[in-house]
Coordinates of C-alpha atoms in Angstrom, one line a residue:
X295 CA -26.4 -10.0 18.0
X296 CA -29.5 -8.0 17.8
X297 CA -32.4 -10.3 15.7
X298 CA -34.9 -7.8 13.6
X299 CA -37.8 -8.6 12.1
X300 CA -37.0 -7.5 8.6
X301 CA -38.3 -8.8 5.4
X302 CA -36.7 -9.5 2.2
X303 CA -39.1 -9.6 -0.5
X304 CA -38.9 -12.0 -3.2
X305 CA -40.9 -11.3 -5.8
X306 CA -44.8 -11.3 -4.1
X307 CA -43.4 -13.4 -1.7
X308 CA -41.4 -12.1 1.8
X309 CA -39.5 -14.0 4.1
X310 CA -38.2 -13.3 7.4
X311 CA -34.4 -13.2 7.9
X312 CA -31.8 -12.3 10.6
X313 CA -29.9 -8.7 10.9
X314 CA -27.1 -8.7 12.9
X315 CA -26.4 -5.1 14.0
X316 CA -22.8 -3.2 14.9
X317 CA -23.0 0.6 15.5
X318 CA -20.3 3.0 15.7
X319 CA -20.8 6.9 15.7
X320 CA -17.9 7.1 12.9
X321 CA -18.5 4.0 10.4
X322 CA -18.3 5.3 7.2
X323 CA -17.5 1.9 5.0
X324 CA -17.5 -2.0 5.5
X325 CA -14.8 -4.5 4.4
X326 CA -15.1 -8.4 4.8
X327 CA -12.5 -10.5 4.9
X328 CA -12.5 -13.5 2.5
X329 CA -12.2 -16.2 4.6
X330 CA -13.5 -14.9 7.7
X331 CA -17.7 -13.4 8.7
X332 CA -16.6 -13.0 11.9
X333 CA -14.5 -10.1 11.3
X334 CA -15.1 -7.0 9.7
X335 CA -12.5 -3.7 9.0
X336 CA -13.8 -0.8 9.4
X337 CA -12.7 3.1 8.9
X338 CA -13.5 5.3 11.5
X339 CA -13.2 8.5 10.1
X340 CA -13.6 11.9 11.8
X341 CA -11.9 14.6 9.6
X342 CA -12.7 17.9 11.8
X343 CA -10.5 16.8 14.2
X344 CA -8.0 14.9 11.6
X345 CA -8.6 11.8 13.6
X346 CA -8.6 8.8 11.1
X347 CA -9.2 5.1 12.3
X348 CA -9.4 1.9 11.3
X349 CA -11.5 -0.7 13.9
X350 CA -11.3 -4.2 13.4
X351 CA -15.3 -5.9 14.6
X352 CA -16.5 -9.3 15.9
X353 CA -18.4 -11.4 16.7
X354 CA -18.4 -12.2 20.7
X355 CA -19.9 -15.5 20.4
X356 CA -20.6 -16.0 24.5
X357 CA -22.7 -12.5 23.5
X358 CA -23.7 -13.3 20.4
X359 CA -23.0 -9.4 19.7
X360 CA -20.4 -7.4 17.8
X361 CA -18.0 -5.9 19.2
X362 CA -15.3 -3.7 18.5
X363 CA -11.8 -5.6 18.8
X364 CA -9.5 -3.5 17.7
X365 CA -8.7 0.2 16.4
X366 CA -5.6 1.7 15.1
X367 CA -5.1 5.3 13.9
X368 CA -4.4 5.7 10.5
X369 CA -2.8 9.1 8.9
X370 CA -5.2 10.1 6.5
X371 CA -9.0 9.0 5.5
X372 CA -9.0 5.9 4.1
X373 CA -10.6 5.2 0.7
X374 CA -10.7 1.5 0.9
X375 CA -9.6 -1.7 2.7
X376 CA -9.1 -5.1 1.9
X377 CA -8.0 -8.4 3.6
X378 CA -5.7 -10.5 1.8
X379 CA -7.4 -13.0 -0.2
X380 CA -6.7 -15.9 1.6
X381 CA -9.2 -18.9 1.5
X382 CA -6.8 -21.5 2.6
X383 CA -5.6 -19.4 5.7
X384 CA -2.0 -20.1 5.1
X385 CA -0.9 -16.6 5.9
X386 CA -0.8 -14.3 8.8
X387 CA -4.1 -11.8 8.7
X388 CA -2.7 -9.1 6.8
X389 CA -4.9 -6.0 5.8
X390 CA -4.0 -3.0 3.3
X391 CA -5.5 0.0 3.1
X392 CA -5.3 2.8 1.1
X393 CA -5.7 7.0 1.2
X394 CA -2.5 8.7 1.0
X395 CA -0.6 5.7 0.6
X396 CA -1.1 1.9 0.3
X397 CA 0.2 0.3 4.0
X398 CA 0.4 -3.3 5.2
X399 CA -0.9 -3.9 8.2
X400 CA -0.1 -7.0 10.3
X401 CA -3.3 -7.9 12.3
X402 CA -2.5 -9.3 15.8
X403 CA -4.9 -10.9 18.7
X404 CA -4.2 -7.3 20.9
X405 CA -2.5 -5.0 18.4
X406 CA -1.8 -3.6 14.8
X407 CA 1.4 -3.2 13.7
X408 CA 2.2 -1.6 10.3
X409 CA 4.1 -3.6 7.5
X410 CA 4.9 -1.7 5.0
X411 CA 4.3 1.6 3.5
X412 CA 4.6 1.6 -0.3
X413 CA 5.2 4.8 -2.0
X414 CA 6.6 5.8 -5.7
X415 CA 6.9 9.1 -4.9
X416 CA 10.4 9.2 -3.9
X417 CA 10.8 13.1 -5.0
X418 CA 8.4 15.2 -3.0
X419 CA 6.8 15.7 0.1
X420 CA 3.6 15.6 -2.1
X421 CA 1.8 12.6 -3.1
X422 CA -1.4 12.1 -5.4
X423 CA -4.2 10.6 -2.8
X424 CA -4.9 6.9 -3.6
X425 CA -8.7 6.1 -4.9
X426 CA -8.8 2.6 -4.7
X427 CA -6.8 -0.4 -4.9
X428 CA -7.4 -4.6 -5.4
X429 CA -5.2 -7.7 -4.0
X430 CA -4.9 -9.7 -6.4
X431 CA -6.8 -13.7 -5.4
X432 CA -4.2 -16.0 -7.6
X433 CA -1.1 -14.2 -6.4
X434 CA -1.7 -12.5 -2.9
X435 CA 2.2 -11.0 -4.1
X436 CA 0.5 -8.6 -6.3
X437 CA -1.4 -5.7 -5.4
X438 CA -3.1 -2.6 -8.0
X439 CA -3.4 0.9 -7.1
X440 CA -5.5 3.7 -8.9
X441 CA -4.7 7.8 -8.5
X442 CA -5.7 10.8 -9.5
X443 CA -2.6 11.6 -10.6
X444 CA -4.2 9.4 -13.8
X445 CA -2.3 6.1 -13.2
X446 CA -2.5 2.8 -12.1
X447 CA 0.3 0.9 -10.0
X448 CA 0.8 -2.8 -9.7
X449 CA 3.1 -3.7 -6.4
X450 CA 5.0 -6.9 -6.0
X451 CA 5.4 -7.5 -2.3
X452 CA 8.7 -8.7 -0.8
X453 CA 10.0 -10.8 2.0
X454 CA 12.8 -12.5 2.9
X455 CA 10.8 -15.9 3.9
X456 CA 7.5 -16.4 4.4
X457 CA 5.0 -13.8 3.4
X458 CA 4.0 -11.9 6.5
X459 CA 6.6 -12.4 8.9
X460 CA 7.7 -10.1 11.4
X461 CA 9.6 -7.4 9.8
X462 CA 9.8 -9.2 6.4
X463 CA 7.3 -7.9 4.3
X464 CA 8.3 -5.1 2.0
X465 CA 7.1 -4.0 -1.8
X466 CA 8.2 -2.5 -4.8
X467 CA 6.9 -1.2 -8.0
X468 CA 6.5 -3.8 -11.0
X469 CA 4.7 -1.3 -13.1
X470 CA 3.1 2.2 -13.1
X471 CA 0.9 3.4 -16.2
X472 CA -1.4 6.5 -18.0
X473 CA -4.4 4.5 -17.4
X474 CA -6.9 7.3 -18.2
X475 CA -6.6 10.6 -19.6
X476 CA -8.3 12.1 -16.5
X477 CA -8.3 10.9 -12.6
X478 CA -8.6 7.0 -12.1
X479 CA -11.0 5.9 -9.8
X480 CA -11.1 2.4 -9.2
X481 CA -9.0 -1.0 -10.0
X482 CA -10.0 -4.5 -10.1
X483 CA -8.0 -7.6 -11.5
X484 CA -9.8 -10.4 -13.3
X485 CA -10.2 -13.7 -13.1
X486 CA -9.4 -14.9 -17.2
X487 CA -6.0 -15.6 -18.3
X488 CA -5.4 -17.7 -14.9
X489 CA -6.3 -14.3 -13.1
X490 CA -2.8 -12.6 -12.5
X491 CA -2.0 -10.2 -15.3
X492 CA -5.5 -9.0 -16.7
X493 CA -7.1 -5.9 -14.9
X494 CA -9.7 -2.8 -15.4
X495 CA -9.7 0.4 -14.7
X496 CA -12.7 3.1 -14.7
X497 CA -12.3 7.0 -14.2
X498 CA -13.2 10.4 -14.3
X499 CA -13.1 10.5 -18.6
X500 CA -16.1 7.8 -18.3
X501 CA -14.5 5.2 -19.6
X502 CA -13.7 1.2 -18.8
X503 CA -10.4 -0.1 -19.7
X504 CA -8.8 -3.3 -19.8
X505 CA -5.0 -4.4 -19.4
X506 CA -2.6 -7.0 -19.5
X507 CA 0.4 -6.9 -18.0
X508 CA 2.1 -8.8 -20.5
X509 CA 1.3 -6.6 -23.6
X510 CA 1.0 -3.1 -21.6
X511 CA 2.1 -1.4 -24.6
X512 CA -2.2 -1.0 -25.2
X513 CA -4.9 -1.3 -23.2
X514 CA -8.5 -1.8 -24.4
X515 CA -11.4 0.3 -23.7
X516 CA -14.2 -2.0 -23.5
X517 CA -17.0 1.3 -22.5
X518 CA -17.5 4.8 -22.6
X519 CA -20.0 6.5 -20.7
X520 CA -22.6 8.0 -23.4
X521 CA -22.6 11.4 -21.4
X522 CA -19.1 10.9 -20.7
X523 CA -20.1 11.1 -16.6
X524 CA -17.1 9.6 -14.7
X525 CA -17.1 6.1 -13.9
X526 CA -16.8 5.8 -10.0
X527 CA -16.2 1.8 -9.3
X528 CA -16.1 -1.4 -11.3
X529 CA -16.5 -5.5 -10.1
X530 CA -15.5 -8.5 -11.8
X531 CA -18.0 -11.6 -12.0
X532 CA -16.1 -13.5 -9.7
X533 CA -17.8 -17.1 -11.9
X534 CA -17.7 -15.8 -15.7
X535 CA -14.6 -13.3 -16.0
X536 CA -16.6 -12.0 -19.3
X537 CA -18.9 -10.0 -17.0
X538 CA -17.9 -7.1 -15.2
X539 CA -19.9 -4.1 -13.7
X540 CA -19.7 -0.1 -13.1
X541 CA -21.6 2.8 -12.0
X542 CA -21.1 6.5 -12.8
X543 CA -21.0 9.2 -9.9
X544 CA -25.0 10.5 -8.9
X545 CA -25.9 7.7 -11.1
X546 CA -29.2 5.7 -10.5
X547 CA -27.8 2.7 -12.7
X548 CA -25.4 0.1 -12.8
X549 CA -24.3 -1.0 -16.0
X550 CA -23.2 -5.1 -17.1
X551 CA -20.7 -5.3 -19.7
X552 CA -19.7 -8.2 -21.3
X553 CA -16.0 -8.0 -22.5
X554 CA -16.5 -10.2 -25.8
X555 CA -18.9 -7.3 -26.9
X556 CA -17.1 -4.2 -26.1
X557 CA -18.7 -0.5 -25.7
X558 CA -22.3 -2.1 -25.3
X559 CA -23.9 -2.7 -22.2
X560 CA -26.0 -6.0 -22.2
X561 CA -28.2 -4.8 -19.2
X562 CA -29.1 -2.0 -17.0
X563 CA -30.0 -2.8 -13.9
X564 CA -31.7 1.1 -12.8
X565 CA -34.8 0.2 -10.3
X566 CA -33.0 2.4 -7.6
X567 CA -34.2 5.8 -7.3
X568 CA -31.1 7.8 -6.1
X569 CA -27.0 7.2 -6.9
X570 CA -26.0 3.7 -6.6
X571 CA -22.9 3.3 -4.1
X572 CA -21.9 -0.1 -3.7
X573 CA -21.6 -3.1 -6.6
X574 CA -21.2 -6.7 -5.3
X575 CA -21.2 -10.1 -7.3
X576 CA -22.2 -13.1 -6.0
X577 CA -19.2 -15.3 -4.8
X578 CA -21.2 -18.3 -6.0
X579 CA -23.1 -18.2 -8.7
X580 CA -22.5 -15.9 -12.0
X581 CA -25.9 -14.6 -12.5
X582 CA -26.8 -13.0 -9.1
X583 CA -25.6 -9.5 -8.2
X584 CA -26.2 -7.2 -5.4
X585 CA -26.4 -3.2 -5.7
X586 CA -26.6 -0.6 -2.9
X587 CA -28.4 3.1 -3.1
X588 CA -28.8 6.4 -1.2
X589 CA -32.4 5.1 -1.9
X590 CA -31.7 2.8 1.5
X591 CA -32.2 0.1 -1.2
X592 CA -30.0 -3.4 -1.4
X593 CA -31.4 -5.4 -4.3
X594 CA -30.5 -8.9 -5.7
X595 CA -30.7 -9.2 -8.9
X596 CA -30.9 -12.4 -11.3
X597 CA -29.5 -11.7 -14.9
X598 CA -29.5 -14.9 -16.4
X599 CA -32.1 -13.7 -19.1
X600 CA -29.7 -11.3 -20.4
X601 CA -29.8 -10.1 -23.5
X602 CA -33.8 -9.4 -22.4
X603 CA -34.3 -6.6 -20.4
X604 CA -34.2 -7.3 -16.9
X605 CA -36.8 -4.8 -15.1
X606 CA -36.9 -6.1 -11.6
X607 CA -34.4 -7.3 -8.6
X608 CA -35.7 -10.5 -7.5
X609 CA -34.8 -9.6 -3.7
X610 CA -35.1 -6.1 -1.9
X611 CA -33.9 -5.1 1.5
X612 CA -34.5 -1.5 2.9
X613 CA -32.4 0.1 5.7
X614 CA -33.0 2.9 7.7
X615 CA -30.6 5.0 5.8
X616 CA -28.7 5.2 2.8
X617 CA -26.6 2.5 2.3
X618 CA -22.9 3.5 1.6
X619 CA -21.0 -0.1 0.6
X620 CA -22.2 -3.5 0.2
X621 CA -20.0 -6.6 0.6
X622 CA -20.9 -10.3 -0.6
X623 CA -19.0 -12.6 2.1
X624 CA -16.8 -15.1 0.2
X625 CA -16.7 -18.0 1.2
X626 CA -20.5 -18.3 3.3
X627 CA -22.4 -16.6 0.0
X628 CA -25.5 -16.6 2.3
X629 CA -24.6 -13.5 4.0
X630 CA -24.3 -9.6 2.5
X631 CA -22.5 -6.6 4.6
X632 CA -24.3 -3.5 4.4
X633 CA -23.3 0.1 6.0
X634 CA -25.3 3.3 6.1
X635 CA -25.4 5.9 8.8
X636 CA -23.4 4.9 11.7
X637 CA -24.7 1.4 11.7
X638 CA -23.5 -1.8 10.0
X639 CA -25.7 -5.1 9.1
X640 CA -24.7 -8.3 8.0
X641 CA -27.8 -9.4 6.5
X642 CA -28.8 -13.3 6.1
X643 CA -30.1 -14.0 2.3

């Protein structure tokens, strides 16, 4: 573990805190697992030679250092991965990833084997490259999928005991949908309505839209991009389900909506000074959210004054390049995941 001298500025005030530093010549994103710091996914991507990986990092405790634990090849680039939300650890370390298609991946002490490969595309050799996708935290059964084939895809996983098993797990599709009228770009599930059947999608037509899948015969669009700029990614408040948050592609802004008020943002939070890349709510409190910038910028901000303007983060942290993804850790809310360049930081708040 490599101790820098950073400082994260609050306000006039700056405080010392600890960076602890994993790089890799091919990082390109960062992925916490819920339940676990210790352990980070990570896709190793290196497309002129059509060599896609996926390395699994640790921490060596006897080192105090991180260290790569695991890599496993994976056919196309992948667009994002995700642990299954497990904070009770009662099932087996299972990771998805998407690209080409969403896989299952059974994550072993020595090896990674894949589960599952889920695919609706039964008719052609072609398929329509996966954007994103979310595992849902009520029901770890239920997984989303967004394309830019326009629709969105909610999987029920199988298995014949215990989810996980060897050679058990399989899926199938409970629903596919015309989300947007252009490409989809991102999928999240919400927490209200007992957090199983409400979701949100954002997409290239620049517009948010909510869905229940008990009443999928409409969905609701809660924003429209004024410029009509596609929407690249949107995140739940993961304390106050009324509050979500996007960002449009090159854009310098992320925008808070509040779902009781539909099509009008109640802040923008826009103190970074190039396109914002990574959106991350605080696991523990509803008011504090953390935003990621080429600008090498990861800010904190506090937006319990909202409807007021809210002009400044209250915490700042600049790296020495621009930061790609940001992660809030689950369950230890004290620590943030941060990649840019070839490096990745797990930064102490």
């Amino acid at each position: 573990m490599q101790i820098a001298n950073h400082t994260l500025k609050y306000g006039t005030q700056a405080r010392r805190f600890d960076v602890n530093h994993f790089q890799n010549t091919t990082i390109k994103r960062i992925i916490k697992k819920v339940q676990d710091l210790e352990r980070a996914a990570l896709p190793a991507q290196e497309l002129e030679e059509y060599n896609n990986k996926v390395q699994l990092v640790g921490l060596d405790e006897e080192s105090s250092e991180f260290i790569c634990r695991n890599t496993f090849d994976h056919p196309y680039p992948t667009t994002k991965l995700m642990w299954i939300p497990d904070t009770k650890g009662v099932y087996p370390d299972l990771l998805a990833t998407s690209g080409d298609y969403l896989r299952v991946w059974r994550v072993g002490e020595t090896e990674t084997r894949l589960e599952c490969l889920l695919n609706n595309n039964k008719n052609s050799d072609f398929c329509a490259p996966l954007t994103s996708f979310d595992w849902n935290e009520v029901d770890p059964y239920l997984l989303g999928t967004s394309s830019i084939d326009t629709t969105c895809t909610i999987w029920g996983l199988e298995t014949g005991q215990v989810l996980g098993r060897v050679n058990l797990v399989s899926g199938h599709v409970k629903t596919q949908l015309i989300a947007h009228d252009k490409e989809v770009y991102d999928i999240a599930f919400s927490r209200a309505g007992g957090g199983r059947d409400m979701f949100a999608s954002v997409g290239a037509d620049g517009s948010v839209r909510m869905f229940d899948l008990r009443h999928l015969e409409h969905s609701t669009i809660i924003y429209e991009d004024p410029q009509h700029h596609p929407l690249l990614r949107l995140c739940w408040n993961k304390q106050d389900p009324n509050y979500l948050a996007t960002m449009a592609m090159d854009g310098m802004e992320v925008v808070i909506l509040d779902v009781r008020v539909p099509c009008t943002p109640v802040a923008r939070l826009n103190n970074h000074r190039a396109c914002v890349n990574g959106i991350a709510w605080a696991p523990h409190s509803s008011c504090h959210i953390c935003t990621a910038a080429d600008d090498h910028q990861a800010l904190i901000w506090d937006i319990q004054q909202m409807p007021r303007a809210i002009e400044d983060p209250i915490l700042a942290y600049t790296a020495e390049g621009e930061i790609n993804n940001v992660q809030w850790a689950s369950t230890q809310p004290d620590w943030i995941a941060i990649c840019y360049n070839n490096c990745l930081e797990i930064l102490r708040v």
